[in-house]
Coordinates of C-alpha atoms in Angstrom, one line a residue:
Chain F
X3 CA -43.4 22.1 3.6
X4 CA -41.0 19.1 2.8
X5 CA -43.7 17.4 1.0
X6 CA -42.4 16.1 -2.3
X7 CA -38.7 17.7 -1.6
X8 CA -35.3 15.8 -1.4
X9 CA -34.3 16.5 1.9
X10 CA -30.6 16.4 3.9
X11 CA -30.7 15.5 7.3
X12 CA -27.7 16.4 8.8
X13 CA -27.6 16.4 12.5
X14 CA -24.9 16.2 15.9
X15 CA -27.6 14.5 17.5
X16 CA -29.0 10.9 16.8
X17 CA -32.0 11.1 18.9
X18 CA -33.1 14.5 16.8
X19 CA -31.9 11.8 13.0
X20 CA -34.3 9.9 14.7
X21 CA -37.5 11.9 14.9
X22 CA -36.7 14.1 12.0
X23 CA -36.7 10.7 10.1
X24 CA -40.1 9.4 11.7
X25 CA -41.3 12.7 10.6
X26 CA -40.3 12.7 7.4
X27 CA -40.6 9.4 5.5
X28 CA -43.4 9.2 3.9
X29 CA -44.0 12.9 3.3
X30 CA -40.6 13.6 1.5
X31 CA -39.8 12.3 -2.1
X32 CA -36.2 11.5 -0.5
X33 CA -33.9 11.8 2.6
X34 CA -30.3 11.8 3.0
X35 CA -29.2 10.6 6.7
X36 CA -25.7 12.3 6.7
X37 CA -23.5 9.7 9.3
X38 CA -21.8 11.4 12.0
X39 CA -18.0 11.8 10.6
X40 CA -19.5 13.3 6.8
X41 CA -16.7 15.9 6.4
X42 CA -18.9 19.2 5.9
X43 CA -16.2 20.4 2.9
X44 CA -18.3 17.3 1.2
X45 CA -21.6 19.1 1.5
X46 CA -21.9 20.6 -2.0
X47 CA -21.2 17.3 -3.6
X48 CA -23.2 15.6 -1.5
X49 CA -26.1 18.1 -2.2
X50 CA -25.7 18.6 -6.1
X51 CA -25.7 14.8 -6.1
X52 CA -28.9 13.8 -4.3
X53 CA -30.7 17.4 -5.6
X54 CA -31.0 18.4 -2.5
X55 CA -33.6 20.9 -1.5
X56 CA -34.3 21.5 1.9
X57 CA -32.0 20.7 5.0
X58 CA -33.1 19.6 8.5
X59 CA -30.9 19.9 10.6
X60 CA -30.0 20.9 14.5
X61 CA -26.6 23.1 13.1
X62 CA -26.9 26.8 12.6
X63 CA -27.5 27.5 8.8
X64 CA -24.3 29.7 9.4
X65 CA -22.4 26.3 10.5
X66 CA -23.3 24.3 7.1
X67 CA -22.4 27.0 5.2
X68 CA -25.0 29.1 2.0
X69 CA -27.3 26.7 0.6
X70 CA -29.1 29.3 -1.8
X71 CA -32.6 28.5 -2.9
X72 CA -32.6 25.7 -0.4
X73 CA -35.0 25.2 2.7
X74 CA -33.8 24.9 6.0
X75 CA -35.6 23.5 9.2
X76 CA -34.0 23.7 12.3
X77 CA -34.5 20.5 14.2
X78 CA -34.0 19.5 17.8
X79 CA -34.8 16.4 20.2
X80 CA -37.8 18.2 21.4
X81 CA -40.0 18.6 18.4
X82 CA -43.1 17.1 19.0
X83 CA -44.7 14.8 16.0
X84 CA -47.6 16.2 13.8
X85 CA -50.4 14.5 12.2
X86 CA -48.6 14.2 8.5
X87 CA -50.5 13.4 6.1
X88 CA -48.6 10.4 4.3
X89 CA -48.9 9.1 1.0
X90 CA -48.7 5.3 1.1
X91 CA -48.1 4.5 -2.3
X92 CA -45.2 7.2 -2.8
X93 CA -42.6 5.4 -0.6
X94 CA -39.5 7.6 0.3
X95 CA -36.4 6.9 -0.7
X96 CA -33.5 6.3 1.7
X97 CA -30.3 7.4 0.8
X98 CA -27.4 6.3 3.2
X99 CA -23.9 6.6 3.0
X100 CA -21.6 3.9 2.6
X101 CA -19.0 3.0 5.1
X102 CA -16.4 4.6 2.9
X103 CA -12.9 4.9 3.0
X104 CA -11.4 8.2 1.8
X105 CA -12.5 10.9 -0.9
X106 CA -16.1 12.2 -2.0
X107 CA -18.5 9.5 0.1
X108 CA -20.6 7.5 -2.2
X109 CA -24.6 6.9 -1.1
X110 CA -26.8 4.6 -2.0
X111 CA -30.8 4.2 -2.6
X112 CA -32.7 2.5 -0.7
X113 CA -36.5 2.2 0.4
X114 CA -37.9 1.7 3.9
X115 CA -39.1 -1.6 2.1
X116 CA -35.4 -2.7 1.6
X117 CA -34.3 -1.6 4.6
X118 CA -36.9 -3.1 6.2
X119 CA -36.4 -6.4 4.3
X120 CA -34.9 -8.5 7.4
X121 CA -36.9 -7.5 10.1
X122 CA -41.2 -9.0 9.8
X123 CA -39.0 -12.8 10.0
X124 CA -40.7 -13.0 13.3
X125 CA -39.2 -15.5 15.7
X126 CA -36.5 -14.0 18.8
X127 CA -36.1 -11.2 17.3
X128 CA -39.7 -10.0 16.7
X129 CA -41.7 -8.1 19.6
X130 CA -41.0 -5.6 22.4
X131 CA -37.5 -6.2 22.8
X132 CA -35.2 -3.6 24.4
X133 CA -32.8 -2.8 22.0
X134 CA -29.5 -1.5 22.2
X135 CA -26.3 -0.7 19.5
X136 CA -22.6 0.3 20.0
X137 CA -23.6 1.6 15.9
X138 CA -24.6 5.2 15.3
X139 CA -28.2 4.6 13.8
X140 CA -26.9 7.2 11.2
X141 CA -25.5 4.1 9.3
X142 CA -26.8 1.3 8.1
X143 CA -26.1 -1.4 11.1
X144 CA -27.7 0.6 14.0
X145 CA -30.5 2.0 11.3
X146 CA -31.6 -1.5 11.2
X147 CA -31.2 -2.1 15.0
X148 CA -33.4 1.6 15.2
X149 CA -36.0 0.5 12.6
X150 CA -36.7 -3.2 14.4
X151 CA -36.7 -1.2 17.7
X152 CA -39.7 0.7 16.0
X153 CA -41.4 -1.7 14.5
X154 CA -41.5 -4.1 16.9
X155 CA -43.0 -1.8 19.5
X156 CA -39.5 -2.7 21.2
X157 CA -37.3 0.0 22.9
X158 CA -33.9 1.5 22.0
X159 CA -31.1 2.5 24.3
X160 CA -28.5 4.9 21.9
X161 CA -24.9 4.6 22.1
X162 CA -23.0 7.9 22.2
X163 CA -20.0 9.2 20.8
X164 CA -18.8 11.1 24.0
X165 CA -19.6 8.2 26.7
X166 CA -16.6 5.7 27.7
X167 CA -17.2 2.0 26.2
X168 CA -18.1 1.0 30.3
X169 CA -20.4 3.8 31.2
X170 CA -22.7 3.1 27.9
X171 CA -22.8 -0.4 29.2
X172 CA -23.6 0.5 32.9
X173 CA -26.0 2.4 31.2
X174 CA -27.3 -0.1 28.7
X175 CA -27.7 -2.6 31.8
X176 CA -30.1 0.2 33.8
X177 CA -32.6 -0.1 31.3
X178 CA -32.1 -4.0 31.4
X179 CA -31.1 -4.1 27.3
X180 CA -32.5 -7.3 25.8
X181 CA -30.4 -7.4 22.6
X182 CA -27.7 -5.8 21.4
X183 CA -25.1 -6.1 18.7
X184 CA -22.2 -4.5 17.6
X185 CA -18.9 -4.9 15.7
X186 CA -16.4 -7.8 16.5
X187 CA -13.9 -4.5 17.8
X188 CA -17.0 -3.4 19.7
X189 CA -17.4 -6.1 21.5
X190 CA -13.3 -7.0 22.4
X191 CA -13.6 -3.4 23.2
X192 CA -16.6 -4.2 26.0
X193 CA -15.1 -7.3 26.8
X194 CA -12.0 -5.6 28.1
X195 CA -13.8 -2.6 29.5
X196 CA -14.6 -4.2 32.7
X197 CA -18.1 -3.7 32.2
X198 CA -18.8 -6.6 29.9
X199 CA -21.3 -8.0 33.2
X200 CA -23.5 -4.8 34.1
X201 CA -25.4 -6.2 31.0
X202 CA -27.4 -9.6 30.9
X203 CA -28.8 -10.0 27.0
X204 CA -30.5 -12.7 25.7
X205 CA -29.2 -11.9 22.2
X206 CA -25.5 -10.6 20.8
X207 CA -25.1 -10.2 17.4
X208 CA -21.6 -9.4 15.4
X209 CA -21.4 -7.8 12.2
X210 CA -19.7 -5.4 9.8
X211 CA -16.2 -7.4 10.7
X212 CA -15.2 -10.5 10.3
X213 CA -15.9 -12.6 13.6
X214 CA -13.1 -14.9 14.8
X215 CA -13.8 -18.0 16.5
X216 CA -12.0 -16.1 20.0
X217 CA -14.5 -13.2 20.2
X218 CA -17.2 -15.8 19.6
X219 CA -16.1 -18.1 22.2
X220 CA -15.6 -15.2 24.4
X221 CA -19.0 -13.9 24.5
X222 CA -20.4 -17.2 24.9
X223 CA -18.3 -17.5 28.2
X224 CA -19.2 -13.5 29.1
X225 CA -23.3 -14.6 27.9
X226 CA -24.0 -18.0 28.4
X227 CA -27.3 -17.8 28.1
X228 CA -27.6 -15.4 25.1
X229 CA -27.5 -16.5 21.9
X230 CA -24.6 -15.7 20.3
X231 CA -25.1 -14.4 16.3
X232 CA -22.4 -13.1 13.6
X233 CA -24.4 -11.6 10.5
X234 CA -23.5 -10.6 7.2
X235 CA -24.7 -6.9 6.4
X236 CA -23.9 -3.9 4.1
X237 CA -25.1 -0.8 3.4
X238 CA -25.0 -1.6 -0.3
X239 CA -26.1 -5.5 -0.1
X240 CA -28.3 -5.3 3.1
X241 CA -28.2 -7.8 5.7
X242 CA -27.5 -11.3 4.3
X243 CA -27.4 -14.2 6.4
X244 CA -27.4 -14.8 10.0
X245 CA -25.2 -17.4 11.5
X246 CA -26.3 -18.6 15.2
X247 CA -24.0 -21.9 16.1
X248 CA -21.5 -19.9 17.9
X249 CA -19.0 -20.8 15.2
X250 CA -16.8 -18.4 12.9
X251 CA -17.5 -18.9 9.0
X252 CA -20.2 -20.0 7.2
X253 CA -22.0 -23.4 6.8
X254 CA -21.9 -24.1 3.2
X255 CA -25.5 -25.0 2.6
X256 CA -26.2 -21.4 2.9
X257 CA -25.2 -20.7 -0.5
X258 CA -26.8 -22.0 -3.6
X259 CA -30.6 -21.4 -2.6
X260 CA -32.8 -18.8 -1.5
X261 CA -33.2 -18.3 2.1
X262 CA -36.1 -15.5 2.7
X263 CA -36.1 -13.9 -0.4
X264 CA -31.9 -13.7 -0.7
X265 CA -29.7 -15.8 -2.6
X266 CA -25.9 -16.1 -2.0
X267 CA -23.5 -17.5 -4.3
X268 CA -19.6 -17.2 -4.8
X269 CA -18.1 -15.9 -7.8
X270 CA -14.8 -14.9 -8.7
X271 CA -13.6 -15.2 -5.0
X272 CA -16.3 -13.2 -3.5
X273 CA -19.6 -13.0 -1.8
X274 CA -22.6 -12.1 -4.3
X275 CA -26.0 -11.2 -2.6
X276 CA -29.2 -10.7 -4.4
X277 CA -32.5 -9.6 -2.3
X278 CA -35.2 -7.2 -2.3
X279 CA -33.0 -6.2 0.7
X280 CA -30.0 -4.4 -1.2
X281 CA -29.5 -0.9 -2.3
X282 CA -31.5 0.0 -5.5
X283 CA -28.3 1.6 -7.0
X284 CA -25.5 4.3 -6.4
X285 CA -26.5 7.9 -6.7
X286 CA -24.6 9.9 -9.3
X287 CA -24.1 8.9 -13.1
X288 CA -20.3 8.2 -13.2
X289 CA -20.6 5.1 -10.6
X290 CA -20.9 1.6 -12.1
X291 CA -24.0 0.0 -11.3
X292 CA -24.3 -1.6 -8.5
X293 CA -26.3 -4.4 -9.1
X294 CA -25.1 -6.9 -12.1
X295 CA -27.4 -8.3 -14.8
X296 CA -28.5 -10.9 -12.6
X297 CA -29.1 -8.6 -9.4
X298 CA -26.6 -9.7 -7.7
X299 CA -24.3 -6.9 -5.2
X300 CA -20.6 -8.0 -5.4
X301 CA -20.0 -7.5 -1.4
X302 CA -15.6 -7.8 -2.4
X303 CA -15.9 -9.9 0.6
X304 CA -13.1 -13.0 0.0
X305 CA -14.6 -16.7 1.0
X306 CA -13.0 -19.0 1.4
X307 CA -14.3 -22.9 1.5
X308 CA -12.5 -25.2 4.5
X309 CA -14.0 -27.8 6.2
X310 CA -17.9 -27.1 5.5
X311 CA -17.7 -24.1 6.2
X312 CA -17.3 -20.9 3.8
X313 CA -14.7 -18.0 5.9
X314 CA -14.1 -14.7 5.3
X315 CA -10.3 -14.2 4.2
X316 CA -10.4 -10.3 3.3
X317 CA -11.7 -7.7 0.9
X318 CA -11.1 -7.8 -2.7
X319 CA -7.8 -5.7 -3.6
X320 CA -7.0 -5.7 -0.3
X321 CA -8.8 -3.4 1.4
X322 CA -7.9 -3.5 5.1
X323 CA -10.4 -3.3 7.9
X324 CA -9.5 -2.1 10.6
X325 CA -12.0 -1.7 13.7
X326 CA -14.3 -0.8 11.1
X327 CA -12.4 1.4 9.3
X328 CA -11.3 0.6 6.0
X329 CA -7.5 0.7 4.8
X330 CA -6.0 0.9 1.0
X331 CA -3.1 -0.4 1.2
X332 CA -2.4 1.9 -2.0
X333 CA -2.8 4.7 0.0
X334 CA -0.3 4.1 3.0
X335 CA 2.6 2.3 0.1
X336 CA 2.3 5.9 -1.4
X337 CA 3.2 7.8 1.8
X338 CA 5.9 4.8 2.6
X339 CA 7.4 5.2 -1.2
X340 CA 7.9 9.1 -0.9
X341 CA 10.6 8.2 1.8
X342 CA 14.2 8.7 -0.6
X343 CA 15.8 5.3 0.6
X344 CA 12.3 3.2 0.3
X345 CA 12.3 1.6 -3.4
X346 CA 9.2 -0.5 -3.0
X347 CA 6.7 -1.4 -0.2
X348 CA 3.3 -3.6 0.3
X349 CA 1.0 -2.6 2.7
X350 CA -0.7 -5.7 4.1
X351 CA -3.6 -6.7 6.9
X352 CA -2.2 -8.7 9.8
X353 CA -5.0 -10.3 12.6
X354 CA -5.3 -8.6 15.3
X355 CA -7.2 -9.9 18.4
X356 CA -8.3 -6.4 19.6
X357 CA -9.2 -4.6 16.0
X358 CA -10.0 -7.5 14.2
X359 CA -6.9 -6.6 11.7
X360 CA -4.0 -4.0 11.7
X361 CA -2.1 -2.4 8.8
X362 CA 1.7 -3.8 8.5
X363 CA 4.0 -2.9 6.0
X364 CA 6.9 -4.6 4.5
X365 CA 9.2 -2.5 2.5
X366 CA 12.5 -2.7 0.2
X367 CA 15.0 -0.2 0.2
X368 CA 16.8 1.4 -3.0
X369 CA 19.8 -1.3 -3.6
X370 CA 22.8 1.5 -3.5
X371 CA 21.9 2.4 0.1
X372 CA 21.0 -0.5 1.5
X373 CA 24.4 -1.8 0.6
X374 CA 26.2 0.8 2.6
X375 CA 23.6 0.7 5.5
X376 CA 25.0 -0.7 9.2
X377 CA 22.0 -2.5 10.1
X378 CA 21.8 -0.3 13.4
X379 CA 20.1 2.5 11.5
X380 CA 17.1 0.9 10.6
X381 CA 15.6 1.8 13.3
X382 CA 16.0 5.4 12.4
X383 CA 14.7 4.5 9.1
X384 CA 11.6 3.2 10.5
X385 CA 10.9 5.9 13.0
X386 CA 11.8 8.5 10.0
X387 CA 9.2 6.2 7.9
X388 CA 6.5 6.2 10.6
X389 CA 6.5 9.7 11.3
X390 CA 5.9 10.9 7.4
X391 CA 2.7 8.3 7.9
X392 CA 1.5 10.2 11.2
X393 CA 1.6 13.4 9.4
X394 CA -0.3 11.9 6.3
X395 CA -2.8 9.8 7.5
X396 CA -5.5 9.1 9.8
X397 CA -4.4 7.0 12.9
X398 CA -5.9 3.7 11.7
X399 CA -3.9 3.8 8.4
X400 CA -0.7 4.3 10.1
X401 CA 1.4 0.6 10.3
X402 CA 2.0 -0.8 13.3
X403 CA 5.3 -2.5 12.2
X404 CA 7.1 -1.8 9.5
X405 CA 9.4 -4.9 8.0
X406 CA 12.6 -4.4 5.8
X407 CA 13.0 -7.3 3.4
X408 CA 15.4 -7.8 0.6
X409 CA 12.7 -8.4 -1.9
X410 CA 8.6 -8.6 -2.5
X411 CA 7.5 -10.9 -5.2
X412 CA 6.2 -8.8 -8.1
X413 CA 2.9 -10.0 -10.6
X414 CA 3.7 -10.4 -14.1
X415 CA 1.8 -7.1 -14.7
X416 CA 4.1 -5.5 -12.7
X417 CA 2.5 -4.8 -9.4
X418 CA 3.0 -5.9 -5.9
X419 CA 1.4 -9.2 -5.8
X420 CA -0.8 -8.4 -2.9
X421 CA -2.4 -11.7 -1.1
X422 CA -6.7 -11.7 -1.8
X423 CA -5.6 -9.1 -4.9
Chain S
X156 CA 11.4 -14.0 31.8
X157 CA 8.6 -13.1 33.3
X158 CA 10.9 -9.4 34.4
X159 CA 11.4 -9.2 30.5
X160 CA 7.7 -10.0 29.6
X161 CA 6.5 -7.0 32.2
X162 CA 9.0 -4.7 31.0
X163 CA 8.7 -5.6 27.4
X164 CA 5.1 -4.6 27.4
X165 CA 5.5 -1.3 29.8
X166 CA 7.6 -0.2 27.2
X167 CA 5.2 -0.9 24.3
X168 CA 2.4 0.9 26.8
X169 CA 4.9 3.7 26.3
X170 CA 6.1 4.3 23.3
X171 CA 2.9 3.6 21.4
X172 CA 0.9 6.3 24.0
X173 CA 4.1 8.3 23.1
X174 CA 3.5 8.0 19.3
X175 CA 0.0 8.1 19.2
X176 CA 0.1 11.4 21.7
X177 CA -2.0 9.8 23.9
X178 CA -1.5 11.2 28.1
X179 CA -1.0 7.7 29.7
X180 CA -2.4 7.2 33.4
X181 CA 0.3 5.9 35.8
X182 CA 0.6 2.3 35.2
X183 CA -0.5 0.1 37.8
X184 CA -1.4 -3.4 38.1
X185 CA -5.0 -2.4 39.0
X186 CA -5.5 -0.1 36.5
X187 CA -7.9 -0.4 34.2
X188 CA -6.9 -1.0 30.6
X189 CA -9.9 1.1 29.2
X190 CA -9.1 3.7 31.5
X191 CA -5.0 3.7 30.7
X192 CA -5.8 6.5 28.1
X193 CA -5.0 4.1 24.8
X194 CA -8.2 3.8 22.5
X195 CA -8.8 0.3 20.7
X196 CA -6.0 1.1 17.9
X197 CA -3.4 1.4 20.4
X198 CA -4.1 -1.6 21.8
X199 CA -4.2 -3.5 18.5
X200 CA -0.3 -1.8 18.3
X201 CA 0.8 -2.6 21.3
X202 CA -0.7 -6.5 20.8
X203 CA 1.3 -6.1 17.3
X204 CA 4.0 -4.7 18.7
X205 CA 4.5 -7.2 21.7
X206 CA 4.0 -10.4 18.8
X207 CA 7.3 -9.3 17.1
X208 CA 8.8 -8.8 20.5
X209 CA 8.3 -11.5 22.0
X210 CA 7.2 -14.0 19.3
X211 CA 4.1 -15.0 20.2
X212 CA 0.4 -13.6 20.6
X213 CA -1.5 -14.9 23.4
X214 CA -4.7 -14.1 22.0
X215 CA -4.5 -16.2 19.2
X216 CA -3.3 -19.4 21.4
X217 CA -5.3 -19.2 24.4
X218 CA -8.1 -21.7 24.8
X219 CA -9.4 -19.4 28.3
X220 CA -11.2 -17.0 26.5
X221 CA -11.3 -14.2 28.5
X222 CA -10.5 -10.8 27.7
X223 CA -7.9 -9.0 30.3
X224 CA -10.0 -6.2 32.0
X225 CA -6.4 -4.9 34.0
X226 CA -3.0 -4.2 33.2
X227 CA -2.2 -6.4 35.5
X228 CA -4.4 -9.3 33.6
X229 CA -2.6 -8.2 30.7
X230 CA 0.7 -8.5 31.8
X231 CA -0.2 -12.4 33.5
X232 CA -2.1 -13.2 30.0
X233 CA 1.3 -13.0 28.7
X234 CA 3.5 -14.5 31.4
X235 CA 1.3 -17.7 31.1
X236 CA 1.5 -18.1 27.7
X237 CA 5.3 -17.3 28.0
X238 CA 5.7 -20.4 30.4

């Protein structure tokens, strides 16, 4: 029935992602793993965009809303797998989501070969392994820990959305997890959970955040037997490098030559990966192409050379990342600038030990009234400031200290000179 | 100091589970930080926070590199690196 069709599947449940996707590639001409926060008013677009024509999914058709002329399978964690019959040479294509920030979310083509690209390295990580992931294996990192769970003949303990940080470890340590990785945030947030101990792995690996010396140093003393392992991965570049001497940053010979089929190189500031592990393209015509001439993905990842070692110093234009959640700065400045007394503001990342980064905002008020302003009202200011944020914006975008200073240096363009801009 | 260091960072505890409407469990030396009824982001505010109040961020200077489990780790995480 899905044989040849583009299909959608959208589900609460990761275990039932799981099967359906088992089930699926192979027989479908595409799928579309919706992550677990898609906003369901983005349905239509997401839809018309990847020609979607048939729906799995464990939601009432009701709750998705009318899809005419489109098939719909309901879909549970008990469906039991069927003999298929699978064409080899007509690989399904994999279309993920990218971590996004705000608006339409963009996807991305992959093949099970490109997703697959990291895993047959053998060595530690090949063979029955048990497997575990703070990630929902609805996006990219925790499909990757999902897919070398499978084909490794390994197993695969799930995180969950509605389980306490401590009880998925307590959990994760009953079926004696083997390896597990995460962000940097998810692993300060285990460390101070009090149940960093009811796990014992042999492996911890860090991505999708920039990993500080600290969190590395304090996993080592949590682990110290397990290897300890920050990796580069995106859903649009793939996973890029591995970096297992329990320091931060990047040792500089990694760049220049091809490791495994990828090449990294620096260019304009940033990170470039090419491999037959990155995304194919975007889907939809009006994004730019996602690969340049070469075939190189432009990760907007900032590196910085100190010391030997290449480090991560932010996103290009800014972007702020915070626990995994990406911030424009833009965005907040414009909520910030609608305040009458605010003339200008800059939205900026500060470190944070806990969220890897946190939004801060510096901001000048309109000449006239700062002049006649008793410095004792700031505060008022601030709070009035803050509060038109919380009613704008998600949590995470909201700054955690706003600064009044008499000036912010301003590009010859005319903009904000933002630091990593 | 160490009075000022405690109450400095009950107060942050407060106010930020006050902005970010968060029900905050009756602070306690053994209570758990995970189980204080902040998420991740209000502890990255509250660490923020405490920086500009006090002027320094014990996470970034300390060579022990252990995370505080209890309030009451919290609270002697900063009093060390006060002293």
């Amino acid at each position: 029935m899905l044989r040849g069709r583009s299909v959608l599947i959208l589900t609460r449940d990761q275990l039932t992602a799981a099967l359906a996707l088992i089930q699926i590639d192979g027989v479908a001409r595409r799928l579309i793993l919706c992550p677990p926060d898609l906003a369901i008013e983005h349905l239509p677009l997401v839809m018309a965009t990847a020609q979607v024509d048939a729906v799995v999914s464990d939601y009432a058709r009701a709750d998705i809303g009318a899809m005419d002329g489109t098939h719909f399978i309901t879909c549970s964690a008990r469906i039991t797998p069927t003999a298929a019959v699978r064409d080899e040479r007509a690989a399904s294509e994999w279309i993920l989501f990218t971590s996004g920030t705000s608006g339409p979310p963009k996807m991305v083509l992959h093949t099970l070969g490109s997703l697959a690209g990291a895993i047959h390295t053998g060595g530690r990580l090949a063979g029955a392994n048990i497997w575990s992931t703070f990630y929902d294996i609805r996006r990219y990192g925790g499909l990757q820990i999902f897919l070398r769970a499978l084909m490794g003949g390994g197993s695969l303990a799930l995180s969950s959305a509605a389980e306490s940080t401590a009880d998925f470890l307590i959990r994760a340590g009953s079926h004696a997890v083997t390896h597990m990785t995460g962000t940097p945030s998810h692993w300060r947030r285990a460390l101070m959970s009090g149940a960093a101990p009811r796990i014992l792995p042999q492996y911890v690996r860090l991505s999708g955040e920039i990993a500080d010396q600290a969190i590395l140093d304090s996993l080592r003393a949590e682990y110290p037997l397990a290897t300890i392992a920050h990796a580069f991965a995106s859903t649009e570049a793939g996973v890029g490098f591995e970096v297992e001497d329990g320091l931060a940053g990047i040792p500089a010979n990694y760049l220049g030559h091809s490791n495994h089929g990828v090449e990294l190189k620096v260019e304009d500031g940033s990170l470039r990966i090419r491999s037959p592990r990155t995304a194919r393209r975007y889907l939809g015509n009006e994004s730019a192409p996602l690969l340049d001439a070469e075939g190189f993905v432009d990760t907007g990842d900032i590196l910085e050379l100190h010391d030997g070692r290449y480090h991560f110093s932010g996103r290009r234009g800014g972007i702020i990342n915070v626990g995994g959640l990406k911030v424009h700065p833009e965005e907040v400045e414009a909520v910030i600038n609608r305040h009458p007394r605010v003339q200008m503001s800059l939205v900026r990342s500060r470190k944070n030990p806990v969220t890897g980064a946190i939004v801060v905002a510096e901001i000048v008020l309109k000449p006239e009234l700062a002049a006649a302003e008793p410095a004792g009202e700031n505060a008022a200011l601030k709070t009035e400031i803050l509060e038109n944020c919380h009613r704008a914006l998600a949590a995470h975008k909201v700054p955690a200290a706003i600064r009044i200073v008499p000036s912010l240096e301003v590009t010859p363009s005319g903009k904000v000179a933002r630091p990593n801009a | 100091m160490s009075v000022s260091v405690r109450s400095t960072i009950l107060s942050q505890f407060e106010q930020v589970a006050r902005e970010q409407n968060r029900k905050l469990a009756p602070l306690s030396d053994d209570l758990v930080l995970m189980d204080s009824g902040l998420d991740s982001l209000c502890f990255a505010i509250v660490v923020a926070r405490l920086e500009d109040a006090l002027g320094f961020d014990p996470f970034g200077a300390t060579e022990d590199a252990r995370f505080p489990v209890t309030l009451g780790d919290f609270i002697a995480f900063y009093e060390d690196a006060a002293k």
